[in-house]
C-alpha positions as MATLAB code, in Angstrom:
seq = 'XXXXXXXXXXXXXXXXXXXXXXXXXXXXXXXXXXXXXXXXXXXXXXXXXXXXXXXXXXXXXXXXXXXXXXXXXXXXXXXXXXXXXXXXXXXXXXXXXXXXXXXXXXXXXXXXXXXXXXXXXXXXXXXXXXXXXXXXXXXXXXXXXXXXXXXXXXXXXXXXXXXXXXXXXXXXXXXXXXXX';
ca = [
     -15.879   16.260   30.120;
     -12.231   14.889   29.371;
     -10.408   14.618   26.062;
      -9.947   10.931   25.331;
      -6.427    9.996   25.518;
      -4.292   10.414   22.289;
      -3.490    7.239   20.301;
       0.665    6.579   20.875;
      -0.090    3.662   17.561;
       1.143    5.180   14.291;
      -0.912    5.030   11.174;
      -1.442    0.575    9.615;
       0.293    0.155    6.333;
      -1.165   -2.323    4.508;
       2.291   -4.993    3.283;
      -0.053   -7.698    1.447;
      -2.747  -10.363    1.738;
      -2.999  -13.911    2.700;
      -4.141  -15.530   -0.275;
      -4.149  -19.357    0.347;
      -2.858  -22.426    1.914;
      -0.095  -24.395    1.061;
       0.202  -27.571    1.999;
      -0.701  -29.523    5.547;
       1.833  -27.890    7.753;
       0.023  -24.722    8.350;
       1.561  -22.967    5.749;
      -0.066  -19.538    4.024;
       0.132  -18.298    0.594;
       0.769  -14.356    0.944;
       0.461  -11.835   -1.842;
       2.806   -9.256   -0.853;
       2.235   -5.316   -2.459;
       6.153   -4.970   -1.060;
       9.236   -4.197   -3.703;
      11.176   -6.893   -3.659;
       8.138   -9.973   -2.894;
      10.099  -11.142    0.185;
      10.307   -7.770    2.030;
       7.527   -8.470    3.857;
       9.373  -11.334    5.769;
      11.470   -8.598    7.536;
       8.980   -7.907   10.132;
       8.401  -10.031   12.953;
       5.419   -9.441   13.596;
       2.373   -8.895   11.302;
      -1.301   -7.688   12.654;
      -3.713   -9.271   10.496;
      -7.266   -7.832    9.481;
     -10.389   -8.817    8.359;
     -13.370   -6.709    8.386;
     -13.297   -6.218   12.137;
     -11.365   -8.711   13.131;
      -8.100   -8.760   13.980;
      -4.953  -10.222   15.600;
      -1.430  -10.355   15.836;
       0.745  -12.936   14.719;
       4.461  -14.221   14.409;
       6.639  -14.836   11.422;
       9.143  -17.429   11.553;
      10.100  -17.655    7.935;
       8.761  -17.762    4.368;
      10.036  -18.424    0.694;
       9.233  -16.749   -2.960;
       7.378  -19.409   -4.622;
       6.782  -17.995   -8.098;
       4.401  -14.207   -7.316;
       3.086  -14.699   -4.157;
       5.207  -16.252   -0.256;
       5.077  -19.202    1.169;
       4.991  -18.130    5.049;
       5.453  -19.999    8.341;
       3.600  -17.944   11.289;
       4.318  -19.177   15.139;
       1.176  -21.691   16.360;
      -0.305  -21.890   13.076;
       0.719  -25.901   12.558;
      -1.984  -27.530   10.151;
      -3.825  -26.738    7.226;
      -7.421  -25.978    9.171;
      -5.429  -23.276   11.236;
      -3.767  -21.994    7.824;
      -7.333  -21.641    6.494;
      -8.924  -19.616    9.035;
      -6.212  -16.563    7.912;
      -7.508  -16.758    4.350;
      -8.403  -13.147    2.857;
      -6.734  -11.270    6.234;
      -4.516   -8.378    5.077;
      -1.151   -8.135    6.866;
      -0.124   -4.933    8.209;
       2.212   -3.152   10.233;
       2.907    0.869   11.644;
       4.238    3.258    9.587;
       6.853    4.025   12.075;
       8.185    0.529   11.647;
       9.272    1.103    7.416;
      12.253    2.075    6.785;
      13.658    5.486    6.434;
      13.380    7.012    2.618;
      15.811    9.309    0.954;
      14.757   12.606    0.621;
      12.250   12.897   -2.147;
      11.000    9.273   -2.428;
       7.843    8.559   -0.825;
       5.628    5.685    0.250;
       2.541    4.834   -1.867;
       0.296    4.900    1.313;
       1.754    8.552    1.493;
       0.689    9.749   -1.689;
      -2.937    7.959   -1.168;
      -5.557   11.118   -0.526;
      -3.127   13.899   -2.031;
      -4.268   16.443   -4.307;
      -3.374   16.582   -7.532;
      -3.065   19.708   -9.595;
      -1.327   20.893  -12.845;
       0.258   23.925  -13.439;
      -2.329   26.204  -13.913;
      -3.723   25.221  -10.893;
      -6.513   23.301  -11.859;
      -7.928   20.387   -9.267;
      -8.031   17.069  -10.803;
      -8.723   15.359   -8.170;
      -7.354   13.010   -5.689;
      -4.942   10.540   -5.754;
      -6.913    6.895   -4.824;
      -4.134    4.779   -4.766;
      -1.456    3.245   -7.210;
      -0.602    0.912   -9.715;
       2.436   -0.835  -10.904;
       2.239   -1.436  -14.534;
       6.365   -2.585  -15.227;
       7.409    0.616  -17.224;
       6.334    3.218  -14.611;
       3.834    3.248  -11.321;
       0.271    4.916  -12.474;
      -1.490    7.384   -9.997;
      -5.499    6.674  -10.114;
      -6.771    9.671   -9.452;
     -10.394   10.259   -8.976;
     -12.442   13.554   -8.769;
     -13.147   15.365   -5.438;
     -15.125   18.212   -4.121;
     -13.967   21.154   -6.157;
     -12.178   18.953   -9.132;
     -12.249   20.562  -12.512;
     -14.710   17.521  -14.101;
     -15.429   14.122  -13.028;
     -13.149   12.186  -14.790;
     -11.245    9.561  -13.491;
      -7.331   10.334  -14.915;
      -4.481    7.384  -15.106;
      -1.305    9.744  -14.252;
       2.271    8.384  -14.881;
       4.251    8.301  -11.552;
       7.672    9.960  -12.689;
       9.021   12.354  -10.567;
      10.996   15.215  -12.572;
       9.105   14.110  -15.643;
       4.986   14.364  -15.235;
       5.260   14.601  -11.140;
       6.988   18.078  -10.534;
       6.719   18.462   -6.577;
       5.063   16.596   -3.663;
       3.990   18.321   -0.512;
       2.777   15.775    2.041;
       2.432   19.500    4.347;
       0.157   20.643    1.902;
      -1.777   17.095    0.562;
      -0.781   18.422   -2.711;
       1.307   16.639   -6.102;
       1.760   18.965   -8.513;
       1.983   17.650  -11.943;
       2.804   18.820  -15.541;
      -0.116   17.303  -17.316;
      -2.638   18.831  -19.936;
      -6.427   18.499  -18.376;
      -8.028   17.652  -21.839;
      -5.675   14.298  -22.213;
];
């Protein structure tokens, strides 16, 4: 019996959603989870998925228009093509964001971590994030081994509540009290 080959694809990162259509021209409405909205348009090309579908496509440009992009994608030309993308999520490999300073992290990096206080105690692991305006929130959900069941809403501030991240380790270690 042979190994199956290893995948050479780095890990999908999920940049946003097609939402809508915008006018006849083949346009799409995308929501974009990116920091600035119009960071998405830097990538050329996008895979899209839904369910088990999926294919890639071609940006040729796109505009803020108020929360969400107005995009232009290569052979997509009327409204009817537009409205077959509805509700696909846009991704692209890891490998292809850019390059972080040293001790800033990507939210899809922080998805599945650990999270435990100083005494050591589990709480539970981190779901994914929120932006609220004043500060990102870490959901954080109970796991196998977590000190109760709750469900905790920790503030994302590194050097504050958020005292060391070990993506070796899948472990955030914060500086939070397990009865608040």
């Amino acid at each position: 019996m042979t190994a199956a080959p290893e995948s050479t694809e780095s890990p999908r990162v999920i940049l946003g959603k097609i939402v809508s259509v915008q006018g006849l021209r083949g346009a799409v409405k995308v929501y974009s989870h990116t920091d600035p909205l119009d960071n998405v348009l830097e990538y050329a090309q996008w895979t899209l998925t839904r369910g088990a579908e999926q294919r890639t496509v071609s940006v040729l440009g796109g505009r803020v228009h108020g929360r969400v992009l107005v995009v232009q994608l290569k052979g997509v030309d009327d409204r009817n093509q537009a409205e077959e993308l509805v509700n696909f999520e846009i991704s692209v490999e890891a490998q292809a964001l850019p390059e972080l300073e040293e001790g800033e992290f990507y939210w899809y990096q922080l998805e599945g971590l650990q999270v435990i206080n100083l005494e050591g105690q589990l709480f539970g692991k981190v779901d994914h994030l929120l932006e609220t305006g004043s500060n990102d929130v870490m959901v954080v959900k109970p796991c196998a081994g977590s000190i109760d069941q709750r469900e905790r809403l920790l503030p994302y501030l590194p050097g504050q509540f958020v005292l060391n991240i070990d993506l070796d380790a899948a472990v955030i270690q914060v500086d939070w009290d397990p009865e608040f």
